Coordinates of C-alpha atoms and ligand atoms in Angstrom, one line a residue:
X6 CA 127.5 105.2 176.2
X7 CA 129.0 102.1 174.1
X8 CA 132.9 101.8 173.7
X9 CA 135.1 100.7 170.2
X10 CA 137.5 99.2 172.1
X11 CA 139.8 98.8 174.9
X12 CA 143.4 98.4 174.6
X13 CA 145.3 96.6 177.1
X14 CA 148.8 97.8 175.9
X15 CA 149.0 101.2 174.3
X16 CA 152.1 103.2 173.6
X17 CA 151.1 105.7 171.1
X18 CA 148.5 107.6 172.8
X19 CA 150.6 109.3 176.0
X20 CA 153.7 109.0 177.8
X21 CA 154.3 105.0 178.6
X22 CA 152.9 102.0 178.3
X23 CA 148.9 102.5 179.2
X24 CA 145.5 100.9 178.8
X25 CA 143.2 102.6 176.2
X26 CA 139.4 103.6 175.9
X27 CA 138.0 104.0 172.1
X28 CA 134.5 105.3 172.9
X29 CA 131.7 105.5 170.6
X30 CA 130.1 108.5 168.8
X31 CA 131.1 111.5 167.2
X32 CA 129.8 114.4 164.9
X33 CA 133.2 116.1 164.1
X34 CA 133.5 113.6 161.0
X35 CA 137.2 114.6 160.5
X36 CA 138.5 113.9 156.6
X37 CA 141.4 111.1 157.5
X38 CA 139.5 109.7 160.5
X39 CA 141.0 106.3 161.3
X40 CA 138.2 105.2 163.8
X41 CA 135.1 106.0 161.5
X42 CA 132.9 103.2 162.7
X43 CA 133.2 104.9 165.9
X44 CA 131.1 107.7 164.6
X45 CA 128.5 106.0 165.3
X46 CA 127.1 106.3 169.1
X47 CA 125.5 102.5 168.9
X48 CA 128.5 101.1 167.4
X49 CA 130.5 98.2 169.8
X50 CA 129.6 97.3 173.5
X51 CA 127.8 98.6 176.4
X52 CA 130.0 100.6 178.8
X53 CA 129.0 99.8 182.5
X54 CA 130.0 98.9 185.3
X55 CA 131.7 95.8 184.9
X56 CA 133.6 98.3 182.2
X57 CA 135.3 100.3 184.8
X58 CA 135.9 97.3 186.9
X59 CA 137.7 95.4 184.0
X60 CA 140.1 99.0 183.3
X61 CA 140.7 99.4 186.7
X62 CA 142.1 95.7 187.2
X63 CA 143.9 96.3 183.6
X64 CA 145.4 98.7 185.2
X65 CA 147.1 97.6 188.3
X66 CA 151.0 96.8 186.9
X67 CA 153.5 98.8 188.0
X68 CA 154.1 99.1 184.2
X69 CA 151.2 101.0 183.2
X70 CA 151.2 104.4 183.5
X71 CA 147.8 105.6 183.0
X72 CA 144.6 105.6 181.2
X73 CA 144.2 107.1 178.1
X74 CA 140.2 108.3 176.6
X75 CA 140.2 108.9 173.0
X76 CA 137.0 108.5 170.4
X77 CA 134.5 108.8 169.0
X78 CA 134.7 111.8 171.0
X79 CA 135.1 111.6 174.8
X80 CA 133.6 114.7 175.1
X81 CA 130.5 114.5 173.6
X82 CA 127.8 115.3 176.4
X83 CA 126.5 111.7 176.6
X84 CA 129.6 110.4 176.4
X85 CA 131.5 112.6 179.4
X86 CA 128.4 111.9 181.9
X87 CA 129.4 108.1 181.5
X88 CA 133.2 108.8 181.9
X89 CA 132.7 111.0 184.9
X90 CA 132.6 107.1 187.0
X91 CA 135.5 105.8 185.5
X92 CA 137.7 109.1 185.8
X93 CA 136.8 109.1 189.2
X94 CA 137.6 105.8 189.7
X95 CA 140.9 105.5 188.3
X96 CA 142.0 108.6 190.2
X97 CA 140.9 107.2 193.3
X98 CA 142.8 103.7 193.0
X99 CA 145.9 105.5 191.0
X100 CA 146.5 108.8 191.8
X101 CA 149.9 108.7 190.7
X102 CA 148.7 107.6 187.1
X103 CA 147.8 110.1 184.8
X104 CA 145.0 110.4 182.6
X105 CA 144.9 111.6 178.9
X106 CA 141.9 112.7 176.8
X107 CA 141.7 113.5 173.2
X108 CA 139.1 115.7 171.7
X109 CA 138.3 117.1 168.5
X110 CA 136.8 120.1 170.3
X111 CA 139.5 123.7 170.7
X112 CA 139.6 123.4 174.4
X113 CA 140.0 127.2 174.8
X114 CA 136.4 128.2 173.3
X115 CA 134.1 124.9 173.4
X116 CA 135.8 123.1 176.5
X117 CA 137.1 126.2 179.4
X118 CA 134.4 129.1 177.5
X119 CA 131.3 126.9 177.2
X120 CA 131.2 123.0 178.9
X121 CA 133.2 124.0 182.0
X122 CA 130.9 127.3 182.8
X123 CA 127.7 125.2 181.9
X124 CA 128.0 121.4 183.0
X125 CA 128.6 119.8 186.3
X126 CA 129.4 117.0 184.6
X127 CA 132.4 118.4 182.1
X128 CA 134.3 120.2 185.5
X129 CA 133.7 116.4 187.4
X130 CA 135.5 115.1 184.7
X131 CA 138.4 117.8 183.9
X132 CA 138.9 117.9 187.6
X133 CA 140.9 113.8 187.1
X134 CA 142.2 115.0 183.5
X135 CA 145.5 115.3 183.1
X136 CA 146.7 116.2 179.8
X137 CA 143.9 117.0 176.8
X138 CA 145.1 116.9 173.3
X139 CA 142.2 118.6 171.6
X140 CA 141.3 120.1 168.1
X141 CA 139.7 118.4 165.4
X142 CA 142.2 116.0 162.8
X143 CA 143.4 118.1 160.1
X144 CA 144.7 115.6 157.6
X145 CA 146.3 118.4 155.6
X146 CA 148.4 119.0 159.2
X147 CA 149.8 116.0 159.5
X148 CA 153.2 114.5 160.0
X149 CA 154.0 111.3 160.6
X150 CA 156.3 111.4 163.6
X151 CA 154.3 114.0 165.8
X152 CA 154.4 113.0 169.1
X153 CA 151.0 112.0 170.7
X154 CA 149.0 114.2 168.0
X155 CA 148.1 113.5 164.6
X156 CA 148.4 117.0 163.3
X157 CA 150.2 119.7 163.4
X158 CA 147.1 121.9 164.5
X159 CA 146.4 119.9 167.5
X160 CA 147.4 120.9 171.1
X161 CA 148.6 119.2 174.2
X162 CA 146.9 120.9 177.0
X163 CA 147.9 120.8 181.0
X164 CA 144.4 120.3 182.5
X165 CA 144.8 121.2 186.0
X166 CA 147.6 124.1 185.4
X167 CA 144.6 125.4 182.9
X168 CA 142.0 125.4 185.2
X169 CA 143.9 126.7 188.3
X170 CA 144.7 129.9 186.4
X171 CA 141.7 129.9 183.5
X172 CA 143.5 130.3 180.3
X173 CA 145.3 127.4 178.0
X174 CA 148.6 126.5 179.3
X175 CA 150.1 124.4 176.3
X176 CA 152.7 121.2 176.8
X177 CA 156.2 122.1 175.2
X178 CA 157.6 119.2 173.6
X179 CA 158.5 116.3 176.2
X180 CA 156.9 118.0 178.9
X181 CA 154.4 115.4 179.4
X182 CA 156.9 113.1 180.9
X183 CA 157.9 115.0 183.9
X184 CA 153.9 114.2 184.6
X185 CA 155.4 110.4 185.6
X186 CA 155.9 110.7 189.1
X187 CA 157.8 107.3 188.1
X188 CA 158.3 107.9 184.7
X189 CA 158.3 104.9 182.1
X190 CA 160.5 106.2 179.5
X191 CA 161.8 103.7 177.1
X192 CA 165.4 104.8 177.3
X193 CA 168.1 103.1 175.1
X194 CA 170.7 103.3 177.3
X195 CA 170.1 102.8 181.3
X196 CA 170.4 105.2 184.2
X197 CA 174.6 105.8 184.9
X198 CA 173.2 106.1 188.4
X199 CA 171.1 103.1 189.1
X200 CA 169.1 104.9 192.1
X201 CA 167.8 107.4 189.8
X202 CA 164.5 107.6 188.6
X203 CA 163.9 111.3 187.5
X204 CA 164.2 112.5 184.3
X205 CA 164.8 116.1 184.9
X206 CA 166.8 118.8 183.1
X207 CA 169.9 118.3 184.9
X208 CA 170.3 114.6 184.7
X209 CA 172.0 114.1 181.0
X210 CA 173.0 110.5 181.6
X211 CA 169.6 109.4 180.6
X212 CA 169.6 109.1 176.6
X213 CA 167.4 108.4 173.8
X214 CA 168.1 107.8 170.2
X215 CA 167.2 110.4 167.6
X216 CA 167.8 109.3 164.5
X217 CA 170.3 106.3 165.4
X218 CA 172.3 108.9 167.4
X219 CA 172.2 108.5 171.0
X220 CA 171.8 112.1 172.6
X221 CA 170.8 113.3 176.0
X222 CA 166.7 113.3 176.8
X223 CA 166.7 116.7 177.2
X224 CA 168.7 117.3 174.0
X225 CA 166.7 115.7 172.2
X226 CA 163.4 117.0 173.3
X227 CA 164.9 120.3 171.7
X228 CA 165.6 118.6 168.5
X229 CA 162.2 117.1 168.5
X230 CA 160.8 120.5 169.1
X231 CA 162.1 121.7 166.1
X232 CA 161.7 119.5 163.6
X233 CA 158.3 119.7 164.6
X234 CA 158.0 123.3 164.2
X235 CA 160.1 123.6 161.2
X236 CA 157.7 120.4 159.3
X237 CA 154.5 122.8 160.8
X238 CA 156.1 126.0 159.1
X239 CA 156.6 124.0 156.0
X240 CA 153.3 122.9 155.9
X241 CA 151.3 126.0 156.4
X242 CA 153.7 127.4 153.8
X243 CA 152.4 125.3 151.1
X244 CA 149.0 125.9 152.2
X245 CA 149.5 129.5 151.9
X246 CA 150.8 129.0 148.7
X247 CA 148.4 127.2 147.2
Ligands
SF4_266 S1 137.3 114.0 166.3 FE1 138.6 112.2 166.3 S2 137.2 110.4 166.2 FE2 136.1 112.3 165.6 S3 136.2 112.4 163.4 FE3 137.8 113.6 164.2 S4 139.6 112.2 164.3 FE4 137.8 111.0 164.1

């Protein structure tokens, strides 16, 4: 397998500030694409060994809270045998971490009906996967605030809750950050209760801002949720209409 790129500081592609993976090779060929010359399964550098050694050591600050896997496409088969190591790995040194993977693949039919009943491989890897974004970029489905997805069509999956019972069991907006066992929320104003560090449904001291108003995290998790749902309505609308 060869790699785009790894980022040492990421805090677009999951909950926190995390180190990155861009690996090489894809076929999905998404219109909108931003990592085209990743399409390309010799583009960029060797991943070995010395990779995985380099993430792991990228990876242990207290800061960082996890490893994220995003493409090219991770889940090409060439392309998961090689990641199988590093998942591994990074579990193994950090299981409090957590690890995302995007894919363009539907994880209900390609990933759970066909690479997880087939491959050793793909359930050695989903076994250290926490959260999977997965469907292919719809550039006619996007919105420019969506949070950890680039369209609207996309879905944030719970890994192990999916494979403990064998269906899809979908995020709900700000789920993902009661995965932090020590979450790294940027919040805009700090914890009333300084010993706190759980952001739970209860606790409304902790705030973000939502549009320049400063409202409770879990408040505006619900607002989030449905702007998000209200901009998806709008846009299948149009395409309905069209
Ligand atoms: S699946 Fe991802 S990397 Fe592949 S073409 Fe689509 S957006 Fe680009």
């Amino acid at each position: 397998m060869n790699y785009a790129d790894i980022k040492t500081i990421d805090i677009q592609d999951g909950t926190g500030v995390r180190v990155s993976i861009y690996v090489s090779g894809c076929h999905f060929h998404c219109k909108g694409c931003h990592n085209k010359e990743a399409w390309d399964f010799n583009y960029g550098k060797k991943f070995e060994d010395s990779t995985i050694d380099y993430i792991i050591d990228l990876m242990n600050h207290d800061y960082i809270a996890g490893l994220s896997i995003l493409g090219g496409e991770p889940l090409e088969p060439v392309n998961q045998q090689s990641l199988v190591k590093l998942v591994q790995k990074v579990k193994e040194k950090y299981p409090n971490k957590t690890i995302w993977c995007y894919t363009g693949y539907d994880f209900e039919k390609d990933v759970l009906g066909d690479m997880f009943k087939k491959y050793s491989y793909t359930r050695n890897f989903l076994k250290n996967i926490d959260i999977m974004v997965d469907g292919e970029f719809v550039e006619e489905k996007t919105m420019v605030n969506l949070k950890f997805r680039g369209s609207t069509n996309q879905k944030k999956i719970d890994v192990q809750a999916s494979l403990k019972c064998g269906e899809v069991v979908q995020l709900k907006f700000g789920d993902e950050y009661r995965y932090e066992k020590k979450p790294k929320v940027m919040f805009f104003k700090e914890f009333d209760d300084k010993d706190s560090n759980e952001v739970n449904e209860e606790n409304t001291n902790i705030a973000v801002s939502v549009d320049d108003e400063v409202v409770p995290i879990k408040q505006s998790f619900e607002i989030r949720e449905v702007e998000e749902k209200i901009a998806a309505e709008g846009i299948n609308k149009e395409k309905s209409n069209v």
